[in-house]
Short mmCIF file of C-alpha atoms in Angstrom, two decimals:
data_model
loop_
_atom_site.label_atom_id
_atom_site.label_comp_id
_atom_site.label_asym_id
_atom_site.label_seq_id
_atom_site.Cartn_x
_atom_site.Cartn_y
_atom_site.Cartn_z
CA UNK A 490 87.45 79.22 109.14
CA UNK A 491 88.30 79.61 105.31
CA UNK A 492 92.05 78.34 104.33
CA UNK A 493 93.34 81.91 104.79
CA UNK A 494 95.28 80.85 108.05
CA UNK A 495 96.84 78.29 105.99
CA UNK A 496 98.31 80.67 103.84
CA UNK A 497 99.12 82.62 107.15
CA UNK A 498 101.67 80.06 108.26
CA UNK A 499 102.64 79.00 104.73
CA UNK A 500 104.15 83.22 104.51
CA UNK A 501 105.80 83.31 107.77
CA UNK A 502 107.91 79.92 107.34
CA UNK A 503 108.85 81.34 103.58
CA UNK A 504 109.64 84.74 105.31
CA UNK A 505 111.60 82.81 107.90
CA UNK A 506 113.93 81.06 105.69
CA UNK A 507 114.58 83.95 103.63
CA UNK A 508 115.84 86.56 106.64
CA UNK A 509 117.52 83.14 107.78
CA UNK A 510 119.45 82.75 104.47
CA UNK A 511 119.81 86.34 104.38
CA UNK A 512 121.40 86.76 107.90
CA UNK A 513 123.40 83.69 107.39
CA UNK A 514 125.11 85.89 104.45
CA UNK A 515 125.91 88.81 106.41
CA UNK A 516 127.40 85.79 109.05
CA UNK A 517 124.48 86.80 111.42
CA UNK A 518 123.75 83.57 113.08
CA UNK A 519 122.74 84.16 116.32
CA UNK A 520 120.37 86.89 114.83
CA UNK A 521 119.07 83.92 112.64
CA UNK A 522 118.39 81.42 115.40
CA UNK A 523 116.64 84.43 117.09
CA UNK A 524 113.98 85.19 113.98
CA UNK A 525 113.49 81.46 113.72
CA UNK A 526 112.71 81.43 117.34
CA UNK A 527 110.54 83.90 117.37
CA UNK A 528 108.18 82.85 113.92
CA UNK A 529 107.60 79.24 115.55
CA UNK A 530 106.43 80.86 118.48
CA UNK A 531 104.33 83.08 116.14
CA UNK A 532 102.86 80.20 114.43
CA UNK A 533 102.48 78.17 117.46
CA UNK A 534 100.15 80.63 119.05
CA UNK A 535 98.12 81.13 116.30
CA UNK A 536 97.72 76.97 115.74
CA UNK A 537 97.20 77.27 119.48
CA UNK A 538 94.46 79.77 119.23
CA UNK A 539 92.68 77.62 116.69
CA UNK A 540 93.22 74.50 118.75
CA UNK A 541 91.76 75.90 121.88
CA UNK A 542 88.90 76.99 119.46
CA UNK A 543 88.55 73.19 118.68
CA UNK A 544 88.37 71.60 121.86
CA UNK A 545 85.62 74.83 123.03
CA UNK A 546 83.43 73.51 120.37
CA UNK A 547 83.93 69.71 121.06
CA UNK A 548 83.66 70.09 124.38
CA UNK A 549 80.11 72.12 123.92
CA UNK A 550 78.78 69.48 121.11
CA UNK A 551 79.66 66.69 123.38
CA UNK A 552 78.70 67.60 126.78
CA UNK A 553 82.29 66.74 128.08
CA UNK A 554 83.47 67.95 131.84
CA UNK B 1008 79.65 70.06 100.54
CA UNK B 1009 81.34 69.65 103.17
CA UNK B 1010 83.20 66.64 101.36
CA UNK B 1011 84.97 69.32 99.43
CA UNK B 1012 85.87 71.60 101.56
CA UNK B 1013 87.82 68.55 103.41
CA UNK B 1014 89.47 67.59 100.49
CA UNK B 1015 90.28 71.46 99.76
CA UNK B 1016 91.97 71.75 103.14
CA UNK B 1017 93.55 68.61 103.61
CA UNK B 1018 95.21 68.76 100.24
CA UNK B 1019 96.29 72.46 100.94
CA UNK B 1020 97.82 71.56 104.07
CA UNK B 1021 100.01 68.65 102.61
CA UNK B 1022 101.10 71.27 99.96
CA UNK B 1023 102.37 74.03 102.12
CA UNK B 1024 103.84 71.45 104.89
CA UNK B 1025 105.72 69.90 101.44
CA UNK B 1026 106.63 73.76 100.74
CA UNK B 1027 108.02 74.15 103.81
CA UNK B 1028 109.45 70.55 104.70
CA UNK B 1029 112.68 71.86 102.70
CA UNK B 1030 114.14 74.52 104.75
CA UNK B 1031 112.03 74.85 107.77
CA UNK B 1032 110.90 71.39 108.56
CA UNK B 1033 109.41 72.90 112.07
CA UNK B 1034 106.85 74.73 110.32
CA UNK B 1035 105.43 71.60 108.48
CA UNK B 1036 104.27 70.81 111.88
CA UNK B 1037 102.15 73.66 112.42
CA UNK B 1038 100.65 73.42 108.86
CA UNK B 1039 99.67 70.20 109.38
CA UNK B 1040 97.92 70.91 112.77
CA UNK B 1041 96.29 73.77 111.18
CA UNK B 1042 94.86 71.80 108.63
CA UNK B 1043 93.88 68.90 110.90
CA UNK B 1044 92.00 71.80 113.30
CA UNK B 1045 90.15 73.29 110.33
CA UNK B 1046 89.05 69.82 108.97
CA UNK B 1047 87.61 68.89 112.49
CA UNK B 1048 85.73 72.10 112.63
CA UNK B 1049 84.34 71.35 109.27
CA UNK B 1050 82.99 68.07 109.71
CA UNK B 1051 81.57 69.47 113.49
CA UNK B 1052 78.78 71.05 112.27
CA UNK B 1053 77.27 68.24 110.45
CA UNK B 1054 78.16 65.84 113.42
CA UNK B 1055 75.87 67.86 115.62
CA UNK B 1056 73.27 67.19 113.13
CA UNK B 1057 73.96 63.54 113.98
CA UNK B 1058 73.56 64.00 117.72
CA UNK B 1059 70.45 66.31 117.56
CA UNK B 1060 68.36 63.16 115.27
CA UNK B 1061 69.81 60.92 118.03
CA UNK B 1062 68.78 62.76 120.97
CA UNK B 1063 65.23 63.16 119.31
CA UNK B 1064 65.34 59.74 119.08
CA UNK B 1065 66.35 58.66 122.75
CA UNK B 1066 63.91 61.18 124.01
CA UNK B 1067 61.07 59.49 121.99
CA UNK B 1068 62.14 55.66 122.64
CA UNK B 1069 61.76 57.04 126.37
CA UNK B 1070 65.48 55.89 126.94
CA UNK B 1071 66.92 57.80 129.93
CA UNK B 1072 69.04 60.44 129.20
CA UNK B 1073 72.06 59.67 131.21
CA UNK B 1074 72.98 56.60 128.72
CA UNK B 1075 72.75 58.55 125.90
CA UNK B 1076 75.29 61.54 127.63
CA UNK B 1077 77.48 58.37 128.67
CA UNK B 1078 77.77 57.44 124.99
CA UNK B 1079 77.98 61.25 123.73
CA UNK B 1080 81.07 61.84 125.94
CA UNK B 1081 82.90 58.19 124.92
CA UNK B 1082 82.25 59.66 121.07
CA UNK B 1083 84.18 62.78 121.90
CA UNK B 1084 86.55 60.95 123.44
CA UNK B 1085 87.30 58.57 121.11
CA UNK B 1086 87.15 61.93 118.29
CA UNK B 1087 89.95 63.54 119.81
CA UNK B 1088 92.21 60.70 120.88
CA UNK B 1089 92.34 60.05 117.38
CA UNK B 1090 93.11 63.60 116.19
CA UNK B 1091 95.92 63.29 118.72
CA UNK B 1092 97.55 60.52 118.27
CA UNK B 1093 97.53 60.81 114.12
CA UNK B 1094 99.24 63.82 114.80
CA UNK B 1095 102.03 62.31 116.68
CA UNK B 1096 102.45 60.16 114.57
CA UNK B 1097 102.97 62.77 111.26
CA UNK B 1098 105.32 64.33 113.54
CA UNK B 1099 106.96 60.82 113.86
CA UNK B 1100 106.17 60.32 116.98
CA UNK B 1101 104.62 56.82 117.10
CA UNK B 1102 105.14 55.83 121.01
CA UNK B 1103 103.64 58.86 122.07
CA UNK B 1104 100.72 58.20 119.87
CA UNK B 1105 100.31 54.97 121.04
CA UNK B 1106 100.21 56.11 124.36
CA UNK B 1107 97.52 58.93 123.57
CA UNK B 1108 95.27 55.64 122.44
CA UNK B 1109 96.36 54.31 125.44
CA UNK B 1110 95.09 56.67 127.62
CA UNK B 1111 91.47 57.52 125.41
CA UNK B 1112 90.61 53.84 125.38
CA UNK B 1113 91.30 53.76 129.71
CA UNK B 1114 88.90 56.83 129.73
CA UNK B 1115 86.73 55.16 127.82
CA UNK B 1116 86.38 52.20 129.76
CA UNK B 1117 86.02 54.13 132.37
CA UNK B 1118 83.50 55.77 130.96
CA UNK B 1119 81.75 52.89 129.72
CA UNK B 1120 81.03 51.46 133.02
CA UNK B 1121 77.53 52.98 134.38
CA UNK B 1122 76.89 51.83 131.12
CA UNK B 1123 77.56 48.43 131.30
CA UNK B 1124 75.65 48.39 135.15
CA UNK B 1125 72.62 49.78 133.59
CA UNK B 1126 72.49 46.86 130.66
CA UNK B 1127 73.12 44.08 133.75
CA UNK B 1128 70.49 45.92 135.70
CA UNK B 1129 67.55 46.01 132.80
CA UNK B 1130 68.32 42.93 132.25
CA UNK B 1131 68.32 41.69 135.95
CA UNK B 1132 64.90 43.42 135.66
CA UNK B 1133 63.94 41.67 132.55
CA UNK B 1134 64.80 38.01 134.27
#
């Protein structure tokens, strides 16, 4: 669990902005909306995955359920 | 360390979520639950370290189990009704935080109940 997902989300919100800015110069905006769309969803499953990892392990430690 | 690996992490995520609060404030979100997930794992490992001396100690002092589990779960509750609600309220959302707290200090009274009839009952037996 080193800081490398960190630097996972940190690229794809950069990325993000830049095809938005991009698209928004070639008056692309529903194109733009889309890519935004579909990066949250990217990082949301990955902060998801490492959630779910989370709440495995505390649930284990503490004897929850 | 752990210490600085803590520090490392929670300093990186308020960095990138700073980064990013500019143009995609959505994102600042995730990096901050990222960062709050990793930090938890971190300090996990040495909390079970915690629980493992304390279980070697209720075993000895002949304590019965059951209280001990009680306590255990009201811990994790308590651990992760915290790392709830502080996130609502980064993402500014301070009623639904409050309700989180809410809720995780019900469950812990709930919880804390076959706790509180075994104290009246030893001491009932003590009397």
């Amino acid at each position: 669990m080193d800081a490398s997902i960190l630097f996972k989300l940190a690229g794809l919100g950069l990325i993000t902005s830049m095809i938005n800015t991009l698209l928004k110069k070639s008056d692309k905006d529903e194109i733009a909306t889309l890519v935004t769309l579909s990066a949250l969803v990217l990082g949301l499953l990955t902060v998801l995955d490492m959630i779910a990892g989370l709440f495995d392990s505390i649930r284990s430690v503490f004897q929850l359920y | 360390m752990q210490i600085f690996q803590v520090i490392g992490v929670g300093l990186l995520g308020v960095i990138i979520s700073g980064l990013l609060k500019k143009d995609k404030p959505e994102f600042t979100l995730l990096v901050l639950l990222a960062s709050g997930v990793m930090i938890l794992v971190i300090l996990l490992s040495s909390l079970t370290e915690v629980i493992n001396a304390f279980a070697t100690l209720v075993h000895q002092a002949g304590l019965d189990n059951e209280l001990f589990a009680g306590v255990l779960k009201i811990i994790g509750i308590g651990y992760l009704t915290e790392y709830a609600a502080s996130m609502c309220t980064d993402c500014g959302a301070g009623s639904v935080a409050t309700k989180i707290q809410l809720g995780g200090k019900i469950t812990i009274f709930l919880m804390g109940l076959p706790i509180i009839q075994a104290l009246v009952n030893t001491i009932a037996q003590l009397l």
